[in-house]
Amino acid sequence: MVPRQFSQTNTRRQFSSGNASFHPIQSVGRNPKVPSLVLPWRENSRMLCTDCHNNDQASSLSKSVVSGPHGSVYSPLLERQELLTDFTPESPSSYALCYGCHSRSSILGDQSFRASNSQGQDRGHRFHVVDQQTACTTCHDPHGVATASHLINFNKVYVTPSSTGQMLYTSTGNGSGTCTLTCHGFTHNASAYPIPAPFLRAGAKRSRVGRIKNNFSAVESAKSG
């Protein structure tokens, strides 16, 4: 459905525990810290396919509803709505499937992805999802990715190579990485978060979640996104 940078149509391989990242179907996930998880989900939880693929009324409290992936109004057999296209306003219903396990307030509070540009403007999850109206699936592949952490596997409709001809996400450690790509008309060449130490600005302001904001790009302009 979504044209991915790294294409893999074998579902078993998508969930392989040998992948760089995956949702925990075959085994417990690799990420030891996922602040957005909604209880009872934890970092050591395992999932079933039917946690996502199910009757669209399966989350109802009504005992008369039969649970099972037999049919749904949400393609592809999703229990809840998950929009796959950009430029749609963010709302609890737009990404209800993701928000079923990942706290909306945590995601929009940038607890998983805190970043800012060189002018101190937000460039984290909230900026991407709310301000730029970027769908979760534009950056994240929900099943798994063989070579990229954090389920990063770009939707090629909205993400294209940078001016250097590369379309690349590189993890540089826990909570840090670089992007080399073009999205929504903006080119990023090794845009980094957090900001490298030599570029730290004195008197940095604290973010809305009470922590020092990281810098999404040490070199991008105030308008870059």
mmCIF file of C-alpha atoms in Angstrom, residues 51-167:
data_model
loop_
_atom_site.group_PDB
_atom_site.id
_atom_site.type_symbol
_atom_site.label_atom_id
_atom_site.label_comp_id
_atom_site.label_asym_id
_atom_site.label_seq_id
_atom_site.Cartn_x
_atom_site.Cartn_y
_atom_site.Cartn_z
ATOM 1 C CA ASP A 51 -3.831 -6.226 18.054
ATOM 2 C CA CYS A 52 -3.787 -4.158 14.851
ATOM 3 C CA HIS A 53 -5.632 -6.241 12.249
ATOM 4 C CA ASN A 54 -9.132 -6.847 13.532
ATOM 5 C CA ASN A 55 -12.824 -6.096 13.231
ATOM 6 C CA ASP A 56 -13.263 -2.315 13.333
ATOM 7 C CA GLN A 57 -15.593 -2.762 16.326
ATOM 8 C CA ALA A 58 -13.220 -5.018 18.260
ATOM 9 C CA SER A 59 -12.232 -2.203 20.630
ATOM 10 C CA SER A 60 -15.888 -1.727 21.589
ATOM 11 C CA LEU A 61 -16.899 -2.604 25.140
ATOM 12 C CA SER A 62 -19.931 -4.442 23.788
ATOM 13 C CA LYS A 63 -19.687 -8.182 24.446
ATOM 14 C CA SER A 64 -21.867 -8.804 21.391
ATOM 15 C CA VAL A 65 -19.021 -7.832 19.054
ATOM 16 C CA VAL A 66 -17.035 -10.778 17.732
ATOM 17 C CA SER A 67 -13.295 -10.128 17.661
ATOM 18 C CA GLY A 68 -11.366 -11.310 14.639
ATOM 19 C CA PRO A 69 -9.749 -10.076 11.405
ATOM 20 C CA HIS A 70 -12.746 -10.949 9.245
ATOM 21 C CA GLY A 71 -13.637 -7.496 7.993
ATOM 22 C CA SER A 72 -13.111 -3.839 8.727
ATOM 23 C CA VAL A 73 -14.051 -0.467 7.304
ATOM 24 C CA TYR A 74 -10.398 0.523 7.764
ATOM 25 C CA SER A 75 -7.988 -0.838 5.169
ATOM 26 C CA PRO A 76 -6.009 -3.086 5.409
ATOM 27 C CA LEU A 77 -8.217 -4.868 7.976
ATOM 28 C CA LEU A 78 -7.271 -2.424 10.714
ATOM 29 C CA GLU A 79 -9.066 -2.284 14.040
ATOM 30 C CA ARG A 80 -8.899 1.515 14.044
ATOM 31 C CA GLN A 81 -8.321 4.285 11.546
ATOM 32 C CA GLU A 82 -4.761 5.044 10.450
ATOM 33 C CA LEU A 83 -4.376 7.682 7.739
ATOM 34 C CA LEU A 84 -1.579 6.944 5.283
ATOM 35 C CA THR A 85 -1.401 10.262 3.437
ATOM 36 C CA ASP A 86 0.202 13.577 4.345
ATOM 37 C CA PHE A 87 -1.488 16.979 4.550
ATOM 38 C CA THR A 88 -4.365 15.787 6.732
ATOM 39 C CA PRO A 89 -4.951 17.543 10.079
ATOM 40 C CA GLU A 90 -3.770 15.567 13.103
ATOM 41 C CA SER A 91 -6.490 14.362 15.478
ATOM 42 C CA PRO A 92 -7.112 11.446 17.869
ATOM 43 C CA SER A 93 -9.040 9.688 15.098
ATOM 44 C CA SER A 94 -6.545 10.366 12.288
ATOM 45 C CA TYR A 95 -3.951 8.044 13.832
ATOM 46 C CA ALA A 96 -6.181 6.096 16.207
ATOM 47 C CA LEU A 97 -4.365 2.820 15.545
ATOM 48 C CA CYS A 98 -0.983 4.215 16.616
ATOM 49 C CA TYR A 99 -2.509 6.093 19.537
ATOM 50 C CA GLY A 100 -4.039 2.862 20.810
ATOM 51 C CA CYS A 101 -0.585 1.809 22.040
ATOM 52 C CA HIS A 102 1.396 5.054 21.894
ATOM 53 C CA SER A 103 0.179 7.970 24.010
ATOM 54 C CA ARG A 104 -0.900 10.903 21.868
ATOM 55 C CA SER A 105 0.143 13.381 24.570
ATOM 56 C CA SER A 106 3.581 11.757 24.755
ATOM 57 C CA ILE A 107 4.059 11.808 20.988
ATOM 58 C CA LEU A 108 2.902 15.408 20.614
ATOM 59 C CA GLY A 109 4.907 16.342 23.716
ATOM 60 C CA ASP A 110 8.043 15.247 21.838
ATOM 61 C CA GLN A 111 9.020 12.731 24.521
ATOM 62 C CA SER A 112 10.204 10.249 21.892
ATOM 63 C CA PHE A 113 11.682 12.756 19.439
ATOM 64 C CA ARG A 114 12.764 16.106 20.854
ATOM 65 C CA ALA A 115 14.400 18.408 18.347
ATOM 66 C CA SER A 116 14.662 22.046 17.337
ATOM 67 C CA ASN A 117 16.300 24.007 14.565
ATOM 68 C CA SER A 118 19.155 26.479 14.978
ATOM 69 C CA GLN A 119 16.669 29.169 16.026
ATOM 70 C CA GLY A 120 15.193 27.059 18.823
ATOM 71 C CA GLN A 121 11.975 26.311 16.936
ATOM 72 C CA ASP A 122 10.323 22.929 17.447
ATOM 73 C CA ARG A 123 11.256 20.304 14.874
ATOM 74 C CA GLY A 124 10.241 17.180 16.785
ATOM 75 C CA HIS A 125 7.256 14.876 16.471
ATOM 76 C CA ARG A 126 4.727 17.660 17.076
ATOM 77 C CA PHE A 127 6.182 19.821 14.318
ATOM 78 C CA HIS A 128 6.156 16.952 11.831
ATOM 79 C CA VAL A 129 2.728 15.523 12.692
ATOM 80 C CA VAL A 130 0.773 18.674 13.605
ATOM 81 C CA ASP A 131 2.436 21.606 11.853
ATOM 82 C CA GLN A 132 3.630 19.805 8.712
ATOM 83 C CA GLN A 133 0.736 17.293 8.716
ATOM 84 C CA THR A 134 3.046 14.342 8.153
ATOM 85 C CA ALA A 135 1.485 10.897 8.573
ATOM 86 C CA CYS A 136 3.105 8.455 11.004
ATOM 87 C CA THR A 137 3.621 6.016 8.139
ATOM 88 C CA THR A 138 5.544 8.564 6.065
ATOM 89 C CA CYS A 139 8.567 7.895 8.268
ATOM 90 C CA HIS A 140 7.678 4.665 10.088
ATOM 91 C CA ASP A 141 7.037 1.195 8.660
ATOM 92 C CA PRO A 142 4.774 -0.516 11.220
ATOM 93 C CA HIS A 143 5.868 -4.121 10.671
ATOM 94 C CA GLY A 144 9.648 -3.888 10.716
ATOM 95 C CA VAL A 145 12.753 -2.752 8.864
ATOM 96 C CA ALA A 146 15.813 -4.882 8.211
ATOM 97 C CA THR A 147 18.435 -2.145 8.194
ATOM 98 C CA ALA A 148 17.035 0.910 10.028
ATOM 99 C CA SER A 149 16.264 1.508 13.692
ATOM 100 C CA HIS A 150 13.046 3.094 15.019
ATOM 101 C CA LEU A 151 11.020 1.530 12.175
ATOM 102 C CA ILE A 152 12.309 4.205 9.796
ATOM 103 C CA ASN A 153 11.357 3.338 6.215
ATOM 104 C CA PHE A 154 10.299 6.367 4.226
ATOM 105 C CA ASN A 155 7.201 6.665 2.045
ATOM 106 C CA LYS A 156 8.665 7.557 -1.353
ATOM 107 C CA VAL A 157 5.602 9.599 -2.298
ATOM 108 C CA TYR A 158 6.573 12.292 0.198
ATOM 109 C CA VAL A 159 10.265 11.658 0.889
ATOM 110 C CA THR A 160 12.802 11.884 -1.938
ATOM 111 C CA PRO A 161 16.607 12.020 -2.201
ATOM 112 C CA SER A 162 18.471 15.105 -1.021
ATOM 113 C CA SER A 163 20.501 17.372 -3.279
ATOM 114 C CA THR A 164 23.339 14.857 -2.885
ATOM 115 C CA GLY A 165 21.161 12.085 -4.309
ATOM 116 C CA GLN A 166 20.782 10.276 -0.978
ATOM 117 C CA MET A 167 17.702 9.282 1.003
#
